[in-house]
mmCIF file of N, CA and C in Angstrom:
data_model
loop_
_atom_site.group_PDB
_atom_site.id
_atom_site.type_symbol
_atom_site.label_atom_id
_atom_site.label_comp_id
_atom_site.label_asym_id
_atom_site.label_seq_id
_atom_site.Cartn_x
_atom_site.Cartn_y
_atom_site.Cartn_z
ATOM 1 N N MET A 1 3.473 20.747 -25.696
ATOM 2 C CA MET A 1 3.664 19.640 -24.775
ATOM 3 C C MET A 1 4.933 18.883 -25.169
ATOM 4 N N SER A 2 5.727 18.510 -24.199
ATOM 5 C CA SER A 2 6.983 17.805 -24.419
ATOM 6 C C SER A 2 6.718 16.338 -24.749
ATOM 7 N N ASN A 3 7.459 15.810 -25.704
ATOM 8 C CA ASN A 3 7.363 14.395 -26.046
ATOM 9 C C ASN A 3 8.379 13.643 -25.184
ATOM 10 N N VAL A 4 7.921 12.891 -24.222
ATOM 11 C CA VAL A 4 8.797 12.231 -23.255
ATOM 12 C C VAL A 4 9.715 11.211 -23.920
ATOM 13 N N ILE A 5 9.243 10.545 -24.963
ATOM 14 C CA ILE A 5 10.079 9.575 -25.662
ATOM 15 C C ILE A 5 11.235 10.286 -26.361
ATOM 16 N N GLU A 6 10.940 11.416 -26.989
ATOM 17 C CA GLU A 6 11.980 12.196 -27.656
ATOM 18 C C GLU A 6 12.978 12.750 -26.637
ATOM 19 N N GLU A 7 12.489 13.214 -25.515
ATOM 20 C CA GLU A 7 13.369 13.714 -24.456
ATOM 21 C C GLU A 7 14.296 12.605 -23.957
ATOM 22 N N LEU A 8 13.748 11.401 -23.802
ATOM 23 C CA LEU A 8 14.558 10.261 -23.380
ATOM 24 C C LEU A 8 15.611 9.937 -24.436
ATOM 25 N N TYR A 9 15.206 9.940 -25.710
ATOM 26 C CA TYR A 9 16.133 9.637 -26.799
ATOM 27 C C TYR A 9 17.310 10.600 -26.820
ATOM 28 N N TYR A 10 17.049 11.875 -26.660
ATOM 29 C CA TYR A 10 18.110 12.880 -26.727
ATOM 30 C C TYR A 10 18.885 13.023 -25.416
ATOM 31 N N GLY A 11 18.570 12.190 -24.452
ATOM 32 C CA GLY A 11 19.339 12.193 -23.212
ATOM 33 C C GLY A 11 18.935 13.278 -22.231
ATOM 34 N N ASN A 12 17.793 13.899 -22.453
ATOM 35 C CA ASN A 12 17.324 14.956 -21.562
ATOM 36 C C ASN A 12 16.561 14.407 -20.366
ATOM 37 N N LEU A 13 16.273 13.140 -20.394
ATOM 38 C CA LEU A 13 15.533 12.492 -19.312
ATOM 39 C C LEU A 13 16.294 11.234 -18.921
ATOM 40 N N GLU A 14 16.682 11.166 -17.687
ATOM 41 C CA GLU A 14 17.400 9.993 -17.196
ATOM 42 C C GLU A 14 16.605 9.402 -16.036
ATOM 43 N N PRO A 15 15.906 8.289 -16.291
ATOM 44 C CA PRO A 15 15.016 7.709 -15.272
ATOM 45 C C PRO A 15 15.697 7.429 -13.943
ATOM 46 N N GLN A 16 16.960 7.009 -13.964
ATOM 47 C CA GLN A 16 17.626 6.687 -12.717
ATOM 48 C C GLN A 16 17.869 7.915 -11.860
ATOM 49 N N GLU A 17 17.797 9.116 -12.439
ATOM 50 C CA GLU A 17 18.012 10.337 -11.675
ATOM 51 C C GLU A 17 16.720 10.939 -11.136
ATOM 52 N N VAL A 18 15.583 10.410 -11.566
ATOM 53 C CA VAL A 18 14.304 10.959 -11.141
ATOM 54 C C VAL A 18 14.165 10.933 -9.630
ATOM 55 N N ASN A 19 14.611 9.870 -9.007
ATOM 56 C CA ASN A 19 14.480 9.735 -7.561
ATOM 57 C C ASN A 19 15.847 9.437 -6.949
ATOM 58 N N SER A 20 16.828 10.289 -7.236
ATOM 59 C CA SER A 20 18.182 10.016 -6.771
ATOM 60 C C SER A 20 18.405 10.447 -5.318
ATOM 61 N N GLU A 21 17.529 11.258 -4.766
ATOM 62 C CA GLU A 21 17.652 11.704 -3.377
ATOM 63 C C GLU A 21 17.057 10.650 -2.453
ATOM 64 N N LEU A 22 17.848 10.221 -1.483
ATOM 65 C CA LEU A 22 17.336 9.267 -0.507
ATOM 66 C C LEU A 22 16.500 10.003 0.532
ATOM 67 N N THR A 23 15.418 9.389 0.921
ATOM 68 C CA THR A 23 14.606 9.959 1.993
ATOM 69 C C THR A 23 15.380 9.831 3.298
ATOM 70 N N PRO A 24 15.063 10.646 4.289
ATOM 71 C CA PRO A 24 15.751 10.510 5.587
ATOM 72 C C PRO A 24 15.653 9.096 6.162
ATOM 73 N N LYS A 25 14.516 8.446 5.968
ATOM 74 C CA LYS A 25 14.339 7.085 6.479
ATOM 75 C C LYS A 25 15.304 6.123 5.771
ATOM 76 N N LEU A 26 15.435 6.256 4.439
ATOM 77 C CA LEU A 26 16.363 5.394 3.711
ATOM 78 C C LEU A 26 17.815 5.703 4.047
ATOM 79 N N LYS A 27 18.148 6.979 4.237
ATOM 80 C CA LYS A 27 19.504 7.351 4.629
ATOM 81 C C LYS A 27 19.872 6.710 5.962
ATOM 82 N N LYS A 28 18.929 6.734 6.897
ATOM 83 C CA LYS A 28 19.166 6.148 8.214
ATOM 84 C C LYS A 28 19.411 4.639 8.100
ATOM 85 N N LYS A 29 18.592 3.965 7.296
ATOM 86 C CA LYS A 29 18.750 2.518 7.107
ATOM 87 C C LYS A 29 20.065 2.201 6.402
ATOM 88 N N LEU A 30 20.439 2.993 5.404
ATOM 89 C CA LEU A 30 21.688 2.772 4.689
ATOM 90 C C LEU A 30 22.889 2.970 5.609
ATOM 91 N N ASN A 31 22.862 4.004 6.436
ATOM 92 C CA ASN A 31 23.942 4.236 7.393
ATOM 93 C C ASN A 31 24.055 3.087 8.395
ATOM 94 N N SER A 32 22.911 2.595 8.848
ATOM 95 C CA SER A 32 22.896 1.466 9.779
ATOM 96 C C SER A 32 23.478 0.220 9.111
ATOM 97 N N LEU A 33 23.103 -0.027 7.886
ATOM 98 C CA LEU A 33 23.613 -1.178 7.143
ATOM 99 C C LEU A 33 25.126 -1.080 6.961
ATOM 100 N N ALA A 34 25.612 0.086 6.586
ATOM 101 C CA ALA A 34 27.052 0.281 6.385
ATOM 102 C C ALA A 34 27.822 0.082 7.692
ATOM 103 N N LYS A 35 27.271 0.603 8.783
ATOM 104 C CA LYS A 35 27.927 0.454 10.086
ATOM 105 C C LYS A 35 28.008 -1.012 10.495
ATOM 106 N N LYS A 36 26.927 -1.751 10.287
ATOM 107 C CA LYS A 36 26.915 -3.170 10.651
ATOM 108 C C LYS A 36 27.875 -3.967 9.776
ATOM 109 N N GLU A 37 27.966 -3.597 8.497
ATOM 110 C CA GLU A 37 28.916 -4.277 7.612
ATOM 111 C C GLU A 37 30.353 -4.026 8.076
ATOM 112 N N GLU A 38 30.659 -2.787 8.463
ATOM 113 C CA GLU A 38 32.002 -2.467 8.970
ATOM 114 C C GLU A 38 32.309 -3.242 10.254
ATOM 115 N N GLU A 39 31.346 -3.294 11.155
ATOM 116 C CA GLU A 39 31.536 -4.011 12.418
ATOM 117 C C GLU A 39 31.768 -5.501 12.174
ATOM 118 N N LEU A 40 30.956 -6.081 11.317
ATOM 119 C CA LEU A 40 31.092 -7.506 11.026
ATOM 120 C C LEU A 40 32.422 -7.798 10.345
ATOM 121 N N THR A 41 32.794 -6.979 9.375
ATOM 122 C CA THR A 41 34.065 -7.169 8.672
ATOM 123 C C THR A 41 35.245 -7.078 9.630
ATOM 124 N N ALA A 42 35.184 -6.162 10.571
ATOM 125 C CA ALA A 42 36.274 -6.000 11.536
ATOM 126 C C ALA A 42 36.432 -7.232 12.426
ATOM 127 N N MET A 43 35.372 -7.975 12.638
ATOM 128 C CA MET A 43 35.410 -9.149 13.506
ATOM 129 C C MET A 43 35.916 -10.409 12.786
ATOM 130 N N LEU A 44 35.957 -10.379 11.469
ATOM 131 C CA LEU A 44 36.272 -11.593 10.709
ATOM 132 C C LEU A 44 37.759 -11.738 10.410
ATOM 133 N N PRO A 45 38.249 -12.967 10.410
ATOM 134 C CA PRO A 45 39.609 -13.217 9.935
ATOM 135 C C PRO A 45 39.675 -12.951 8.420
ATOM 136 N N GLU A 46 40.885 -12.819 7.883
ATOM 137 C CA GLU A 46 41.070 -12.426 6.479
ATOM 138 C C GLU A 46 40.309 -13.312 5.491
ATOM 139 N N LYS A 47 40.390 -14.617 5.646
ATOM 140 C CA LYS A 47 39.727 -15.528 4.713
ATOM 141 C C LYS A 47 38.212 -15.298 4.698
ATOM 142 N N GLU A 48 37.645 -15.135 5.884
ATOM 143 C CA GLU A 48 36.207 -14.916 5.985
ATOM 144 C C GLU A 48 35.826 -13.515 5.490
ATOM 145 N N LYS A 49 36.727 -12.535 5.642
ATOM 146 C CA LYS A 49 36.460 -11.190 5.102
ATOM 147 C C LYS A 49 36.276 -11.254 3.596
ATOM 148 N N GLU A 50 37.133 -12.029 2.939
ATOM 149 C CA GLU A 50 37.037 -12.161 1.484
ATOM 150 C C GLU A 50 35.733 -12.845 1.091
ATOM 151 N N LEU A 51 35.368 -13.895 1.815
ATOM 152 C CA LEU A 51 34.114 -14.598 1.552
ATOM 153 C C LEU A 51 32.925 -13.665 1.768
ATOM 154 N N PHE A 52 32.958 -12.908 2.854
ATOM 155 C CA PHE A 52 31.871 -11.979 3.141
ATOM 156 C C PHE A 52 31.795 -10.882 2.069
ATOM 157 N N ALA A 53 32.932 -10.373 1.632
ATOM 158 C CA ALA A 53 32.954 -9.358 0.578
ATOM 159 C C ALA A 53 32.359 -9.918 -0.715
ATOM 160 N N ASN A 54 32.683 -11.166 -1.017
ATOM 161 C CA ASN A 54 32.102 -11.806 -2.205
ATOM 162 C C ASN A 54 30.592 -11.972 -2.062
ATOM 163 N N TYR A 55 30.160 -12.326 -0.852
ATOM 164 C CA TYR A 55 28.722 -12.442 -0.587
ATOM 165 C C TYR A 55 28.025 -11.094 -0.793
ATOM 166 N N VAL A 56 28.587 -10.042 -0.235
ATOM 167 C CA VAL A 56 27.996 -8.705 -0.355
ATOM 168 C C VAL A 56 27.916 -8.299 -1.829
ATOM 169 N N ASN A 57 28.989 -8.548 -2.581
ATOM 170 C CA ASN A 57 28.980 -8.206 -4.008
ATOM 171 C C ASN A 57 27.932 -9.001 -4.771
ATOM 172 N N SER A 58 27.828 -10.288 -4.473
ATOM 173 C CA SER A 58 26.815 -11.126 -5.127
ATOM 174 C C SER A 58 25.407 -10.647 -4.784
ATOM 175 N N HIS A 59 25.202 -10.290 -3.528
ATOM 176 C CA HIS A 59 23.895 -9.794 -3.106
ATOM 177 C C HIS A 59 23.569 -8.479 -3.820
ATOM 178 N N ASN A 60 24.548 -7.601 -3.946
ATOM 179 C CA ASN A 60 24.330 -6.331 -4.638
ATOM 180 C C ASN A 60 23.999 -6.546 -6.111
ATOM 181 N N GLU A 61 24.678 -7.497 -6.750
ATOM 182 C CA GLU A 61 24.381 -7.813 -8.150
ATOM 183 C C GLU A 61 22.966 -8.361 -8.285
ATOM 184 N N PHE A 62 22.590 -9.271 -7.379
ATOM 185 C CA PHE A 62 21.244 -9.826 -7.391
ATOM 186 C C PHE A 62 20.204 -8.721 -7.204
ATOM 187 N N SER A 63 20.437 -7.844 -6.231
ATOM 188 C CA SER A 63 19.492 -6.760 -5.962
ATOM 189 C C SER A 63 19.358 -5.828 -7.163
ATOM 190 N N SER A 64 20.463 -5.555 -7.815
ATOM 191 C CA SER A 64 20.438 -4.683 -8.994
ATOM 192 C C SER A 64 19.574 -5.284 -10.102
ATOM 193 N N ILE A 65 19.778 -6.574 -10.369
ATOM 194 C CA ILE A 65 18.984 -7.246 -11.402
ATOM 195 C C ILE A 65 17.521 -7.315 -10.997
ATOM 196 N N SER A 66 17.266 -7.641 -9.743
ATOM 197 C CA SER A 66 15.899 -7.727 -9.240
ATOM 198 C C SER A 66 15.195 -6.375 -9.318
ATOM 199 N N ASN A 67 15.898 -5.307 -8.929
ATOM 200 C CA ASN A 67 15.313 -3.967 -9.003
ATOM 201 C C ASN A 67 15.021 -3.573 -10.439
ATOM 202 N N SER A 68 15.917 -3.928 -11.353
ATOM 203 C CA SER A 68 15.701 -3.641 -12.765
ATOM 204 C C SER A 68 14.467 -4.377 -13.276
ATOM 205 N N ASP A 69 14.342 -5.653 -12.929
ATOM 206 C CA ASP A 69 13.172 -6.426 -13.349
ATOM 207 C C ASP A 69 11.881 -5.826 -12.795
ATOM 208 N N SER A 70 11.919 -5.391 -11.546
ATOM 209 C CA SER A 70 10.736 -4.774 -10.930
ATOM 210 C C SER A 70 10.378 -3.464 -11.631
ATOM 211 N N PHE A 71 11.389 -2.671 -11.963
ATOM 212 C CA PHE A 71 11.158 -1.412 -12.671
ATOM 213 C C PHE A 71 10.507 -1.682 -14.024
ATOM 214 N N ILE A 72 11.050 -2.654 -14.752
ATOM 215 C CA ILE A 72 10.511 -2.977 -16.077
ATOM 216 C C ILE A 72 9.067 -3.470 -15.963
ATOM 217 N N SER A 73 8.795 -4.332 -14.991
ATOM 218 C CA SER A 73 7.427 -4.831 -14.799
ATOM 219 C C SER A 73 6.473 -3.693 -14.462
ATOM 220 N N GLY A 74 6.902 -2.805 -13.587
ATOM 221 C CA GLY A 74 6.067 -1.660 -13.220
ATOM 222 C C GLY A 74 5.841 -0.724 -14.393
ATOM 223 N N PHE A 75 6.872 -0.506 -15.181
ATOM 224 C CA PHE A 75 6.746 0.351 -16.357
ATOM 225 C C PHE A 75 5.750 -0.250 -17.349
ATOM 226 N N ARG A 76 5.858 -1.551 -17.568
ATOM 227 C CA ARG A 76 4.930 -2.224 -18.488
ATOM 228 C C ARG A 76 3.500 -2.154 -17.974
ATOM 229 N N LEU A 77 3.319 -2.327 -16.675
ATOM 230 C CA LEU A 77 1.979 -2.221 -16.101
ATOM 231 C C LEU A 77 1.425 -0.817 -16.304
ATOM 232 N N GLY A 78 2.256 0.195 -16.062
ATOM 233 C CA GLY A 78 1.832 1.574 -16.288
ATOM 234 C C GLY A 78 1.472 1.829 -17.738
ATOM 235 N N ALA A 79 2.241 1.245 -18.653
ATOM 236 C CA ALA A 79 1.940 1.404 -20.081
ATOM 237 C C ALA A 79 0.603 0.758 -20.424
ATOM 238 N N ARG A 80 0.318 -0.387 -19.812
ATOM 239 C CA ARG A 80 -0.979 -1.031 -20.064
ATOM 240 C C ARG A 80 -2.125 -0.176 -19.537
ATOM 241 N N PHE A 81 -1.922 0.449 -18.361
ATOM 242 C CA PHE A 81 -2.945 1.358 -17.835
ATOM 243 C C PHE A 81 -3.164 2.522 -18.799
ATOM 244 N N ALA A 82 -2.081 3.104 -19.271
ATOM 245 C CA ALA A 82 -2.191 4.232 -20.205
ATOM 246 C C ALA A 82 -2.888 3.797 -21.485
ATOM 247 N N TYR A 83 -2.524 2.646 -21.995
ATOM 248 C CA TYR A 83 -3.149 2.137 -23.217
ATOM 249 C C TYR A 83 -4.645 1.948 -23.005
ATOM 250 N N ASP A 84 -5.029 1.289 -21.914
ATOM 251 C CA ASP A 84 -6.444 1.066 -21.631
ATOM 252 C C ASP A 84 -7.193 2.384 -21.417
ATOM 253 N N THR A 85 -6.510 3.395 -20.936
ATOM 254 C CA THR A 85 -7.145 4.687 -20.701
ATOM 255 C C THR A 85 -7.492 5.376 -22.016
ATOM 256 N N PHE A 86 -6.600 5.255 -22.999
ATOM 257 C CA PHE A 86 -6.765 6.038 -24.227
ATOM 258 C C PHE A 86 -7.261 5.246 -25.420
ATOM 259 N N VAL A 87 -7.318 3.922 -25.330
ATOM 260 C CA VAL A 87 -7.781 3.111 -26.443
ATOM 261 C C VAL A 87 -9.132 2.502 -26.070
ATOM 262 N N GLU A 88 -10.113 2.863 -26.850
ATOM 263 C CA GLU A 88 -11.469 2.371 -26.587
ATOM 264 C C GLU A 88 -11.630 1.002 -27.201
ATOM 265 N N ARG A 89 -12.129 0.061 -26.420
ATOM 266 C CA ARG A 89 -12.380 -1.283 -26.936
ATOM 267 C C ARG A 89 -13.858 -1.428 -27.259
ATOM 268 N N LYS A 90 -14.126 -2.060 -28.379
ATOM 269 C CA LYS A 90 -15.533 -2.236 -28.801
ATOM 270 C C LYS A 90 -15.909 -3.685 -28.800
#
């Protein structure tokens, strides 16, 4: 049996690649989002384009941190389930 912690340590397991393929539904939503961003940017004067670009970047940074926090919380919850499954309490 493979030791998942050892595999992770040696770089044989990369969690971010586990689900790197977007589902067709997510691809469709991402394409729609990109198209709307292009349309909106094309309508804005230069000053507002810069402000909007800064907003998009800030939102992406926020989403990245939020997604990371959610992943960590979910991982910890899963670890607690595993612990409770294999450790008998008396």
